[in-house]
Amino acid sequence: MTAATSAPDNVANALMVKACWYKPMNTDNSWPHSWLLEYIHKCMDGEILVGRELIQQLEILSDHFEDPDIKIDFSDAHKRIKFIEEKCKHSEAPFAGKPFLLALFQKAFIEAIYIFKIYDAEIGKWIRKYQEVLFLVARKNGKTPLIAALCLAEFFCGDMGTKILCSSNDYDQADLAFQAIDAMREQSTALEKVTRKNIKGIYFGNPRKPKKKGKFSYANKGNIRKISAKTGAKEGKNIRVGMSDEIHEMKDDSAVMPIRQALSTQDDPLYFELTTEGFVNDGYLDKRIKEARQVLAGELERPRWLIWLYTQDSETEIWQDEKNWVKSNPGLGIIKKWSFLRGMLDEARTNTETRVFVMSKDFNFKQNNAAAWLMIDDITNTEVFNLDEFKGCYAIGAVDLSKSGDLASARIIMMRKGSSKKYTHQKYFIPESKLADLEKEDVEKFKEWVRRDLIVVSPGNENDFSLITQWFVGLYKNYNIRVFKTGYDKWSAVYWVKEMESYGFDCVRIDQTWGSMSEPMKLVGIDLKSKLINYNDNPVDRFCLENTAILMNSKADIMPVKIEGKDNKKIDGAVTMIIGYRVYIDNRADFLRLVEGR
């Protein structure tokens, strides 16, 4: 293979190097075709767009070809590429039953892992330079099937007795990788007839030929198993290949360290970490990505770590030109559909939750809870009403007691016959001492809100929750507003609930969890944008909504949180809207019957 004239000098030199230590595979003393060098060439030349972080790794790899201490040997890489393309088939639509034909970026990735050898004086032989691999790529670019195929290739092409462990933060995710391996094994007659599977794992040996000898017999004690952080990561023991999937969900290294340590007895171990970006702040992936970027920048020495990051160079380029999407989506047009990603971006332009999810999962931009939930235009609603208009109506109640020394919020949600619009009436409560602790920019606002009776001040350092009870009682006495059910958060609520129930109120606890808060928070956001919530132009409500951000998990569930860096700001009013909507959703049919007078 000769260098292309348009390739950068370092790549061109690498293509032509034939050092004396290199033993070529081909009998005519020529180099075999290198998918990695082809990929480097096309990336450096701009034919294939990749982000600068992958460029940094490719520059390091291109230098390896000129390093006299590194031996270049394509045999292991090409053996595994051939195995995957000839023996493995896809098991999921739309590729089910089709051969696993590797794209250029996948072949280059495999070569990067296997072709570089260094001499290990401790064991007296040449071994792979890279023993750990971090593979970050956007969702639906085939990362799990690729690593699953590589694990199966290691099982068959690697040393006898190779033990492989598939792991993740939860059992279901670990099972996805394991099932991907098993599906490829089952679809190949040649592989299936020399292996067996039970509830514990995959093993060599055909039950119909138990006395057969050799690598593919019962004599080979290698196996493929699965574990999760929650079901026994301590059982890793002695393995040769480890795979940790979706590490973005891990809060710390407790799930991966037992696996990494279980590789320590091997001469030539291989450990994969594969993931997209996630939503866990200060988690394990954040630490690994920080270290990886230090390695790529030459600030940290980790010579055995291959860092393969498909990332964008800026968020702006995503919106400016769709051709840049391939930087984080190398399988776009091959595995992942352009139409799907275009649709997600169109939705993300107007939907905050979608935008946060898409930026993280489709473009590998870490999303902290600094992203505001709603735009100012979404929040602004100057419609007002008079509470007298709702005399004798039914309402849903919501209370955020918060901490006894902080702002608390109480709210009722009302509706009119034949209308989907919600009308909310609310009251806030704060201890006298807390007023002095407010940020300077908020002090005058709160004093004004106290003067307008939008906030009730409790003497001393604690909120008097009985004032909240009396507020609900007053709504009944003065307006005959009957509260159907009242949702509350669980903070310090025991005595308050007993007091409310003594007056005949039906109180329902609303857990502050993903499952409980996500659906109502999304509906509140939609209704605010559609101007279907009339909060009587309450400035405290508007203040709370402006301070509310979304925290999202990997399932796209959301929760309300304070905007990062604004811990002293208040969001209690937004929380009671969401709690109220939770009660409404859970009791919609019964409540609407009361509203309609049926």
Coordinates of C-alpha atoms in Angstrom, one line a residue:
M1 CA 0.0 0.0 0.0
T2 CA 1.4 3.4 -1.0
A3 CA 0.7 6.8 0.4
A4 CA -1.8 9.0 -1.2
T5 CA -0.3 12.3 -2.3
S6 CA -3.0 14.3 -0.5
A7 CA -2.3 12.7 2.9
P8 CA -0.7 14.8 5.6
D9 CA 3.1 14.2 6.1
N10 CA 2.7 12.1 9.3
V11 CA 0.2 9.8 7.6
A12 CA 2.1 9.6 4.4
N13 CA 5.3 8.7 6.3
A14 CA 3.4 6.0 8.3
L15 CA 2.1 4.5 5.1
M16 CA 5.6 4.0 3.7
V17 CA 7.4 2.9 6.9
K18 CA 8.8 -0.7 6.8
A19 CA 11.1 -0.9 9.8
C20 CA 13.4 -3.9 10.2
W21 CA 11.4 -5.2 13.2
Y22 CA 8.2 -5.5 11.2
K23 CA 7.3 -9.0 9.8
P24 CA 4.8 -8.5 7.0
M25 CA 1.9 -10.9 6.6
N26 CA 2.1 -11.1 2.8
T27 CA 4.5 -13.4 1.1
D28 CA 5.6 -10.8 -1.4
N29 CA 7.0 -8.6 1.4
S30 CA 4.2 -6.0 1.0
W31 CA 2.0 -4.6 3.7
P32 CA -1.6 -5.9 4.0
H33 CA -4.3 -3.3 3.5
S34 CA -4.7 -1.3 6.7
W35 CA -8.2 -0.1 7.4
L36 CA -6.8 2.1 10.2
L37 CA -4.4 3.9 7.9
E38 CA -7.1 4.3 5.3
Y39 CA -9.4 5.8 8.0
I40 CA -6.6 8.1 9.3
H41 CA -5.9 9.3 5.8
K42 CA -9.6 10.0 5.1
C43 CA -10.1 11.8 8.4
M44 CA -7.0 13.9 8.1
D45 CA -7.9 14.8 4.6
G46 CA -11.4 15.8 5.6
E47 CA -13.1 13.2 3.5
I48 CA -14.6 11.7 6.7
L49 CA -15.6 14.3 9.4
V50 CA -14.6 13.4 12.9
G51 CA -14.3 15.6 16.0
R52 CA -10.9 16.9 17.3
E53 CA -10.8 14.5 20.2
L54 CA -10.8 11.5 17.8
I55 CA -8.3 13.3 15.6
Q56 CA -6.0 13.6 18.7
Q57 CA -6.1 9.8 19.1
L58 CA -5.6 9.2 15.4
E59 CA -2.5 11.4 15.5
I60 CA -1.1 9.3 18.4
L61 CA -1.8 6.1 16.4
S62 CA -0.2 7.4 13.3
D63 CA 3.0 8.0 15.3
H64 CA 3.0 4.4 16.4
F65 CA 3.8 3.3 12.9
E66 CA 7.2 5.1 13.2
D67 CA 8.0 4.1 16.8
P68 CA 10.8 1.5 16.8
D69 CA 9.5 0.1 20.1
I70 CA 6.2 -0.8 18.7
K71 CA 5.7 -3.8 16.5
I72 CA 3.0 -3.8 13.8
D73 CA 1.2 -7.1 13.3
F74 CA -2.1 -7.2 11.5
S75 CA -2.8 -10.9 12.0
D76 CA -4.9 -10.7 15.2
A77 CA -7.0 -7.8 13.9
H78 CA -7.7 -9.2 10.5
K79 CA -8.5 -12.7 12.0
R80 CA -11.2 -11.1 14.1
I81 CA -12.5 -8.9 11.3
K82 CA -12.7 -12.0 9.1
F83 CA -14.5 -14.0 11.9
I84 CA -17.1 -11.3 12.4
E85 CA -17.9 -10.8 8.7
E86 CA -18.0 -14.5 7.9
K87 CA -19.4 -16.1 11.1
C88 CA -21.6 -13.4 12.7
K89 CA -25.1 -12.2 11.7
H90 CA -27.3 -9.5 12.9
S91 CA -30.3 -10.5 15.0
E92 CA -32.4 -7.3 15.1
A93 CA -34.5 -5.6 12.5
P94 CA -33.8 -4.2 10.0
F95 CA -30.6 -6.2 9.6
A96 CA -31.8 -9.5 11.2
G97 CA -30.3 -12.5 9.5
K98 CA -27.8 -10.4 7.4
P99 CA -24.0 -10.9 7.6
F100 CA -22.2 -8.5 10.1
L101 CA -20.4 -6.5 7.4
L102 CA -18.1 -4.0 9.2
A103 CA -18.0 -0.3 8.2
L104 CA -14.6 1.4 7.7
F105 CA -14.8 3.1 11.1
Q106 CA -15.4 -0.3 12.8
K107 CA -12.5 -2.0 11.0
A108 CA -10.2 0.9 11.9
F109 CA -11.3 0.6 15.5
I110 CA -10.6 -3.1 15.6
E111 CA -7.1 -2.6 14.0
A112 CA -6.3 0.2 16.5
I113 CA -6.9 -2.3 19.3
Y114 CA -5.0 -5.2 18.0
I115 CA -2.2 -4.3 15.5
F116 CA 0.2 -2.5 17.9
K117 CA 2.4 -4.8 20.0
I118 CA 5.0 -4.0 22.6
Y119 CA 7.5 -6.2 24.2
D120 CA 6.8 -7.1 27.9
A121 CA 10.0 -8.0 29.6
E122 CA 8.1 -9.4 32.6
I123 CA 6.5 -12.2 30.7
G124 CA 9.1 -12.3 27.9
K125 CA 6.9 -11.8 24.8
W126 CA 5.1 -9.3 22.5
I127 CA 1.6 -8.4 23.6
R128 CA -1.1 -5.9 22.7
K129 CA -0.2 -2.3 23.5
Y130 CA -3.8 -1.4 24.3
Q131 CA -5.4 -3.3 27.1
E132 CA -8.2 -0.9 28.0
V133 CA -10.6 0.7 25.5
L134 CA -13.0 3.6 26.1
F135 CA -15.6 3.8 23.2
L136 CA -18.0 6.7 23.3
V137 CA -20.5 7.1 20.5
A138 CA -24.0 8.4 20.1
R139 CA -26.9 6.0 20.5
K140 CA -28.0 3.7 17.6
N141 CA -24.6 3.6 16.0
G142 CA -24.1 -0.1 16.7
K143 CA -21.7 0.1 19.7
T144 CA -23.2 -2.8 21.7
P145 CA -23.4 -5.2 18.7
L146 CA -19.9 -4.3 17.6
I147 CA -18.3 -5.0 21.0
A148 CA -20.5 -8.1 21.4
A149 CA -19.2 -9.4 18.1
L150 CA -15.6 -8.6 19.2
C151 CA -16.2 -10.5 22.4
L152 CA -17.5 -13.5 20.5
A153 CA -14.5 -13.2 18.2
E154 CA -12.2 -13.3 21.2
F155 CA -14.0 -16.3 22.5
F156 CA -13.2 -18.3 19.4
C157 CA -10.0 -16.7 18.1
G158 CA -8.4 -16.0 21.4
D159 CA -6.5 -18.4 23.7
M160 CA -8.0 -21.5 25.1
G161 CA -9.7 -20.9 28.4
T162 CA -10.7 -17.3 27.6
K163 CA -13.3 -16.1 30.0
I164 CA -15.5 -13.1 29.1
L165 CA -17.7 -11.0 31.4
C166 CA -20.5 -8.7 30.2
S167 CA -21.5 -6.1 32.8
S168 CA -23.5 -2.9 33.2
N169 CA -25.1 -0.8 35.9
D170 CA -28.2 -3.0 35.8
Y171 CA -29.0 -6.5 34.9
D172 CA -31.2 -5.7 31.9
Q173 CA -28.4 -3.7 30.2
A174 CA -25.8 -6.4 30.9
D175 CA -28.2 -8.9 29.4
L176 CA -28.5 -6.9 26.1
A177 CA -24.8 -7.4 25.4
F178 CA -24.9 -11.0 26.5
Q179 CA -28.0 -11.7 24.3
A180 CA -26.4 -10.0 21.3
I181 CA -23.4 -12.4 21.7
D182 CA -25.7 -15.4 22.1
A183 CA -27.8 -14.4 19.1
M184 CA -24.8 -14.3 16.8
R185 CA -23.6 -17.6 18.2
E186 CA -27.0 -19.3 17.6
Q187 CA -27.3 -18.0 14.0
S188 CA -24.1 -19.6 12.9
T189 CA -24.3 -23.4 12.5
A190 CA -20.5 -23.7 12.8
L191 CA -20.4 -21.8 16.1
E192 CA -23.6 -23.2 17.6
K193 CA -22.6 -26.9 17.2
V194 CA -19.4 -26.5 19.3
T195 CA -20.9 -24.4 22.1
R196 CA -23.7 -24.7 24.6
K197 CA -25.7 -22.2 26.7
N198 CA -27.4 -22.5 30.1
I199 CA -28.8 -19.9 32.6
K200 CA -25.2 -19.2 33.8
G201 CA -23.6 -18.5 30.5
I202 CA -22.1 -19.7 27.2
Y203 CA -19.6 -22.6 27.2
F204 CA -17.6 -24.7 24.7
G205 CA -18.5 -28.3 24.1
N206 CA -21.2 -30.1 22.2
P207 CA -23.4 -32.2 24.5
R208 CA -23.8 -34.7 21.7
K209 CA -20.0 -35.1 21.5
P210 CA -18.9 -34.9 25.1
K211 CA -15.6 -36.8 24.5
K212 CA -14.4 -34.7 21.7
K213 CA -11.0 -33.1 22.3
G214 CA -9.4 -29.8 21.4
K215 CA -10.1 -26.1 21.8
F216 CA -13.8 -26.4 21.0
S217 CA -14.6 -29.2 23.4
Y218 CA -15.5 -29.5 27.0
A219 CA -11.8 -29.4 27.8
N220 CA -11.9 -25.7 27.0
K221 CA -13.1 -24.1 30.3
G222 CA -13.6 -20.7 28.8
N223 CA -17.0 -19.1 29.1
I224 CA -19.1 -15.9 28.6
R225 CA -21.1 -14.7 31.5
K226 CA -23.0 -11.6 32.6
I227 CA -23.3 -9.6 35.8
S228 CA -24.5 -6.2 36.9
A229 CA -23.5 -3.7 39.6
K230 CA -26.6 -4.8 41.5
T231 CA -26.3 -8.5 41.2
G232 CA -22.7 -9.3 42.1
A233 CA -19.8 -7.5 40.4
K234 CA -17.6 -9.0 43.0
E235 CA -17.9 -12.4 41.2
G236 CA -15.6 -11.3 38.4
K237 CA -12.7 -13.4 39.6
N238 CA -10.3 -14.4 36.8
I239 CA -11.3 -13.2 33.4
R240 CA -9.5 -12.3 30.2
V241 CA -12.0 -10.0 28.5
G242 CA -14.3 -7.6 30.3
M243 CA -17.0 -5.4 28.9
S244 CA -18.9 -2.6 30.8
D245 CA -21.8 -1.2 28.9
E246 CA -23.5 2.2 29.4
I247 CA -21.1 3.4 32.1
H248 CA -22.8 6.8 32.0
E249 CA -25.3 5.5 34.5
M250 CA -22.7 4.6 37.1
K251 CA -22.3 7.0 40.0
D252 CA -18.8 5.6 40.9
D253 CA -16.3 2.9 40.1
S254 CA -17.8 0.2 42.4
A255 CA -19.2 -1.7 39.5
V256 CA -16.1 -1.7 37.3
M257 CA -13.2 -2.0 39.7
P258 CA -13.9 -5.7 40.5
I259 CA -13.9 -6.4 36.8
R260 CA -10.7 -4.5 36.1
Q261 CA -9.0 -6.2 39.0
A262 CA -10.2 -9.6 37.7
L263 CA -8.1 -9.0 34.6
S264 CA -4.9 -8.5 36.6
T265 CA -3.6 -12.0 36.3
Q266 CA -3.8 -12.2 32.5
D267 CA -0.8 -11.6 30.2
D268 CA -2.9 -9.9 27.6
P269 CA -6.2 -8.7 29.1
L270 CA -8.8 -6.6 27.2
Y271 CA -11.3 -4.4 28.9
F272 CA -14.0 -2.4 27.1
E273 CA -16.0 0.5 28.4
L274 CA -18.7 1.6 25.9
T275 CA -21.2 4.3 26.4
T276 CA -23.1 7.3 25.2
E277 CA -23.1 10.5 27.3
G278 CA -25.5 10.6 30.2
F279 CA -27.2 12.6 32.9
V280 CA -25.5 11.5 36.1
N281 CA -23.6 14.5 37.4
D282 CA -20.1 13.9 38.8
G283 CA -20.5 10.2 38.0
Y284 CA -18.0 7.6 36.9
L285 CA -18.1 8.6 33.2
D286 CA -17.4 12.2 34.0
K287 CA -14.2 11.2 35.8
R288 CA -13.2 8.9 32.9
I289 CA -13.9 11.5 30.2
K290 CA -11.9 14.1 32.2
E291 CA -8.9 11.7 32.4
A292 CA -9.3 10.7 28.8
R293 CA -9.1 14.3 27.6
Q294 CA -6.0 14.8 29.7
V295 CA -4.4 11.8 28.1
L296 CA -5.2 13.0 24.6
A297 CA -3.8 16.4 25.4
G298 CA -0.5 14.8 26.7
E299 CA -1.2 16.0 30.3
L300 CA -1.6 12.4 31.7
E301 CA 0.3 9.3 30.9
R302 CA -1.9 6.2 30.2
P303 CA 0.0 4.4 27.4
R304 CA -2.2 1.2 27.5
W305 CA -5.5 3.1 27.1
L306 CA -7.2 3.5 23.7
I307 CA -9.6 6.4 23.8
W308 CA -12.1 6.4 20.9
L309 CA -14.4 9.4 21.3
Y310 CA -17.0 10.3 18.7
T311 CA -17.9 13.9 19.8
Q312 CA -18.9 17.2 18.3
D313 CA -16.6 20.2 18.4
S314 CA -19.4 22.6 19.3
E315 CA -23.2 22.6 19.8
T316 CA -23.5 25.4 17.3
E317 CA -22.3 23.2 14.4
I318 CA -25.1 20.8 15.0
W319 CA -27.8 23.4 14.2
Q320 CA -25.8 25.0 11.4
D321 CA -25.0 22.1 9.1
E322 CA -26.3 18.5 9.3
K323 CA -23.1 17.2 7.6
N324 CA -21.4 17.7 11.0
W325 CA -23.7 15.1 12.7
V326 CA -21.4 12.3 11.6
K327 CA -18.8 13.5 14.1
S328 CA -20.7 11.8 16.9
N329 CA -22.7 9.4 14.6
P330 CA -20.2 7.5 12.5
G331 CA -22.9 5.0 11.5
L332 CA -25.2 7.7 10.1
G333 CA -26.6 6.5 6.8
I334 CA -25.3 3.0 7.4
I335 CA -26.8 2.0 10.7
K336 CA -28.7 5.1 11.9
K337 CA -31.1 6.9 9.6
W338 CA -30.7 10.5 8.7
S339 CA -34.5 10.9 8.7
F340 CA -34.7 9.8 12.3
L341 CA -32.1 12.3 13.5
R342 CA -33.6 15.1 11.4
G343 CA -36.9 14.4 13.1
M344 CA -35.4 14.5 16.6
L345 CA -33.6 17.8 15.9
D346 CA -36.9 19.3 14.6
E347 CA -38.6 18.3 17.8
A348 CA -35.7 19.5 19.9
R349 CA -36.0 23.0 18.5
T350 CA -39.3 23.6 20.4
N351 CA -39.2 20.9 23.2
T352 CA -36.8 21.4 26.1
E353 CA -36.9 17.8 27.3
T354 CA -36.3 16.5 23.8
R355 CA -33.4 18.9 23.3
V356 CA -31.7 17.9 26.5
F357 CA -32.1 14.2 25.6
V358 CA -31.0 14.6 22.0
M359 CA -28.0 16.7 22.8
S360 CA -26.8 14.0 25.3
K361 CA -27.7 10.8 23.6
D362 CA -27.5 11.7 19.9
F363 CA -24.6 14.1 20.0
N364 CA -22.7 13.2 23.2
F365 CA -23.0 16.6 24.8
K366 CA -23.1 16.2 28.6
Q367 CA -26.3 17.9 29.9
N368 CA -26.1 19.2 33.4
N369 CA -29.1 20.5 35.3
A370 CA -28.1 24.0 34.2
A371 CA -30.6 23.9 31.4
A372 CA -33.7 25.9 32.1
W373 CA -37.0 24.1 31.9
L374 CA -39.0 26.8 30.1
M375 CA -38.4 29.9 28.1
I376 CA -39.6 33.3 29.3
D377 CA -42.3 33.3 26.6
D378 CA -43.6 29.9 27.8
I379 CA -43.9 31.2 31.4
T380 CA -45.4 34.6 30.7
N381 CA -49.2 34.7 31.0
T382 CA -50.9 37.9 32.1
E383 CA -54.4 36.4 32.3
V384 CA -56.1 37.0 35.6
F385 CA -59.3 35.9 37.3
N386 CA -61.3 36.6 40.4
L387 CA -61.6 33.8 43.0
D388 CA -65.3 34.7 43.4
E389 CA -65.8 33.2 40.0
F390 CA -65.1 29.7 41.4
K391 CA -67.3 29.8 44.5
G392 CA -68.8 26.3 45.2
C393 CA -66.4 24.6 42.8
Y394 CA -64.2 21.5 43.3
A395 CA -60.4 21.8 43.3
I396 CA -57.2 19.7 43.5
G397 CA -54.8 20.7 46.3
A398 CA -51.0 20.6 46.2
V399 CA -48.5 21.4 48.9
D400 CA -44.7 21.6 49.0
L401 CA -43.8 21.9 52.6
S402 CA -40.1 21.9 51.9
K403 CA -37.8 22.4 54.9
S404 CA -39.3 24.0 57.9
G405 CA -36.9 26.9 57.5
D406 CA -37.5 27.7 53.9
L407 CA -40.2 28.8 51.5
A408 CA -43.3 26.6 51.4
S409 CA -46.1 26.6 48.8
A410 CA -49.8 25.7 48.8
R411 CA -52.0 25.6 45.7
I412 CA -55.4 24.7 44.4
I413 CA -56.1 23.8 40.7
M414 CA -59.6 24.5 39.4
M415 CA -61.3 23.9 36.0
R416 CA -64.5 25.2 34.3
K417 CA -67.1 23.0 32.6
G418 CA -66.2 22.1 29.0
S419 CA -62.7 23.6 29.2
S420 CA -59.3 22.0 29.5
K421 CA -57.7 25.2 31.0
K422 CA -56.5 25.0 34.6
Y423 CA -56.8 28.0 37.0
T424 CA -54.5 28.0 40.0
H425 CA -54.8 30.0 43.3
Q426 CA -51.8 29.8 45.6
K427 CA -50.2 31.1 48.8
Y428 CA -46.6 31.0 49.9
F429 CA -45.2 30.8 53.4
I430 CA -41.7 31.7 54.8
P431 CA -40.1 32.1 58.2
E432 CA -39.3 35.6 59.3
S433 CA -35.6 34.8 59.8
K434 CA -35.3 33.4 56.2
L435 CA -36.1 36.8 54.7
A436 CA -32.8 38.1 56.0
D437 CA -30.9 35.3 54.2
L438 CA -32.2 36.1 50.8
E439 CA -29.9 37.2 48.0
K440 CA -29.7 41.0 47.7
E441 CA -31.5 41.0 44.3
D442 CA -34.4 39.1 45.8
V443 CA -34.9 40.9 49.2
E444 CA -37.1 43.8 47.8
K445 CA -39.1 41.4 45.7
F446 CA -40.0 39.3 48.7
K447 CA -40.9 42.3 50.8
E448 CA -43.2 43.5 48.1
W449 CA -44.8 40.1 47.9
V450 CA -45.3 40.0 51.6
R451 CA -47.0 43.4 51.5
R452 CA -49.3 42.1 48.8
D453 CA -50.2 39.1 51.0
L454 CA -48.8 36.7 48.4
I455 CA -46.4 35.4 51.0
V456 CA -47.3 34.7 54.7
V457 CA -44.5 35.2 57.2
S458 CA -44.2 32.9 60.2
P459 CA -42.5 34.4 63.3
G460 CA -39.1 32.9 64.2
N461 CA -37.0 30.4 62.3
E462 CA -39.6 27.8 61.2
N463 CA -42.7 27.7 59.1
D464 CA -45.9 27.3 61.0
F465 CA -47.5 24.6 58.9
S466 CA -50.9 25.1 60.6
L467 CA -51.1 28.3 58.6
I468 CA -51.2 26.2 55.5
T469 CA -54.0 24.2 57.0
Q470 CA -56.0 27.3 57.9
W471 CA -55.5 28.6 54.3
F472 CA -57.3 25.5 52.9
V473 CA -60.0 25.7 55.6
G474 CA -60.5 29.4 54.7
L475 CA -61.1 28.5 51.0
Y476 CA -64.0 26.3 52.1
K477 CA -65.4 28.8 54.6
N478 CA -65.1 31.9 52.4
Y479 CA -65.7 30.5 48.9
N480 CA -67.2 27.0 49.5
I481 CA -64.3 25.6 47.4
R482 CA -64.1 21.9 48.1
V483 CA -60.7 20.3 47.7
F484 CA -61.1 16.8 46.2
K485 CA -57.7 15.5 47.0
T486 CA -54.5 17.2 48.2
G487 CA -51.1 16.0 47.1
Y488 CA -48.1 16.7 49.3
D489 CA -44.4 15.9 49.4
K490 CA -43.2 13.8 52.3
W491 CA -40.9 16.3 54.0
S492 CA -41.9 16.8 57.7
A493 CA -45.5 16.1 56.7
V494 CA -46.7 13.6 59.4
Y495 CA -48.3 16.1 61.9
W496 CA -49.5 18.4 59.1
V497 CA -51.4 15.5 57.4
K498 CA -53.0 14.5 60.7
E499 CA -54.2 18.1 61.1
M500 CA -55.5 18.3 57.6
E501 CA -57.3 15.0 58.0
S502 CA -58.9 16.2 61.2
Y503 CA -60.7 18.8 59.1
G504 CA -61.8 16.2 56.6
F505 CA -59.2 16.7 53.8
D506 CA -58.1 13.7 51.8
C507 CA -54.3 13.9 51.5
V508 CA -52.2 11.9 49.1
R509 CA -48.4 11.6 49.3
I510 CA -46.6 12.2 46.0
D511 CA -43.1 10.8 46.0
Q512 CA -40.4 13.0 44.5
T513 CA -39.1 10.3 42.1
W514 CA -38.6 10.0 38.4
G515 CA -41.6 7.8 38.0
S516 CA -43.9 10.1 39.9
M517 CA -42.7 13.5 38.7
S518 CA -41.9 13.0 35.0
E519 CA -45.3 12.7 33.4
P520 CA -46.9 15.7 35.3
M521 CA -43.9 17.9 34.8
K522 CA -44.0 17.3 31.0
L523 CA -47.7 18.0 31.0
V524 CA -47.3 21.2 33.0
G525 CA -44.7 22.3 30.5
I526 CA -47.0 21.6 27.5
D527 CA -49.9 23.4 29.2
L528 CA -47.8 26.5 30.1
K529 CA -46.6 26.8 26.5
S530 CA -50.2 26.4 25.3
K531 CA -51.4 29.0 27.8
L532 CA -53.7 26.4 29.4
I533 CA -52.6 27.3 32.9
N534 CA -53.9 30.6 34.3
Y535 CA -51.8 31.3 37.5
N536 CA -53.4 34.7 37.9
D537 CA -50.2 36.5 36.9
N538 CA -48.7 35.6 40.3
P539 CA -45.1 37.0 40.3
V540 CA -44.0 34.4 42.9
D541 CA -45.1 31.6 40.6
R542 CA -43.3 33.3 37.7
F543 CA -40.2 33.6 39.9
C544 CA -40.3 29.9 40.8
L545 CA -40.8 28.8 37.2
E546 CA -37.9 30.9 35.9
N547 CA -35.6 29.2 38.5
T548 CA -36.7 25.6 37.6
A549 CA -34.4 23.4 35.6
I550 CA -34.9 19.8 34.5
L551 CA -32.9 16.8 35.6
M552 CA -33.2 13.9 33.2
N553 CA -32.2 10.2 33.4
S554 CA -31.3 7.8 30.6
K555 CA -35.0 6.9 30.1
A556 CA -35.8 10.5 29.3
D557 CA -37.7 10.9 32.6
I558 CA -37.5 14.3 34.1
M559 CA -37.6 15.9 37.6
P560 CA -37.6 19.6 38.7
V561 CA -34.4 20.9 40.2
K562 CA -32.8 24.3 40.8
I563 CA -30.7 25.8 38.1
E564 CA -27.1 24.9 38.7
G565 CA -25.3 27.5 40.8
K566 CA -28.5 29.0 42.1
D567 CA -29.1 27.0 45.2
N568 CA -30.7 30.0 47.0
K569 CA -33.3 30.5 44.4
K570 CA -36.8 29.1 44.9
I571 CA -38.8 26.6 42.8
D572 CA -41.5 25.6 45.3
G573 CA -44.3 27.1 43.2
A574 CA -43.3 25.0 40.2
V575 CA -43.2 21.9 42.4
T576 CA -46.7 22.4 43.6
M577 CA -47.9 22.8 40.0
I578 CA -46.3 19.4 39.2
I579 CA -47.7 17.8 42.4
G580 CA -51.1 19.1 41.6
Y581 CA -50.9 17.7 38.1
R582 CA -49.8 14.3 39.4
V583 CA -53.0 14.2 41.5
Y584 CA -55.0 15.4 38.5
I585 CA -53.5 12.7 36.2
D586 CA -54.1 9.9 38.8
N587 CA -57.7 11.0 39.4
R588 CA -58.7 12.7 36.1
A589 CA -62.0 10.8 35.4
D590 CA -63.4 11.3 39.0
F591 CA -62.3 14.9 39.2
L592 CA -63.8 15.8 35.8
R593 CA -67.1 14.2 36.7
L594 CA -67.2 16.6 39.7
V595 CA -66.3 19.6 37.5
E596 CA -69.0 18.7 35.0
G597 CA -71.5 18.1 37.8
R598 CA -72.2 14.5 36.8

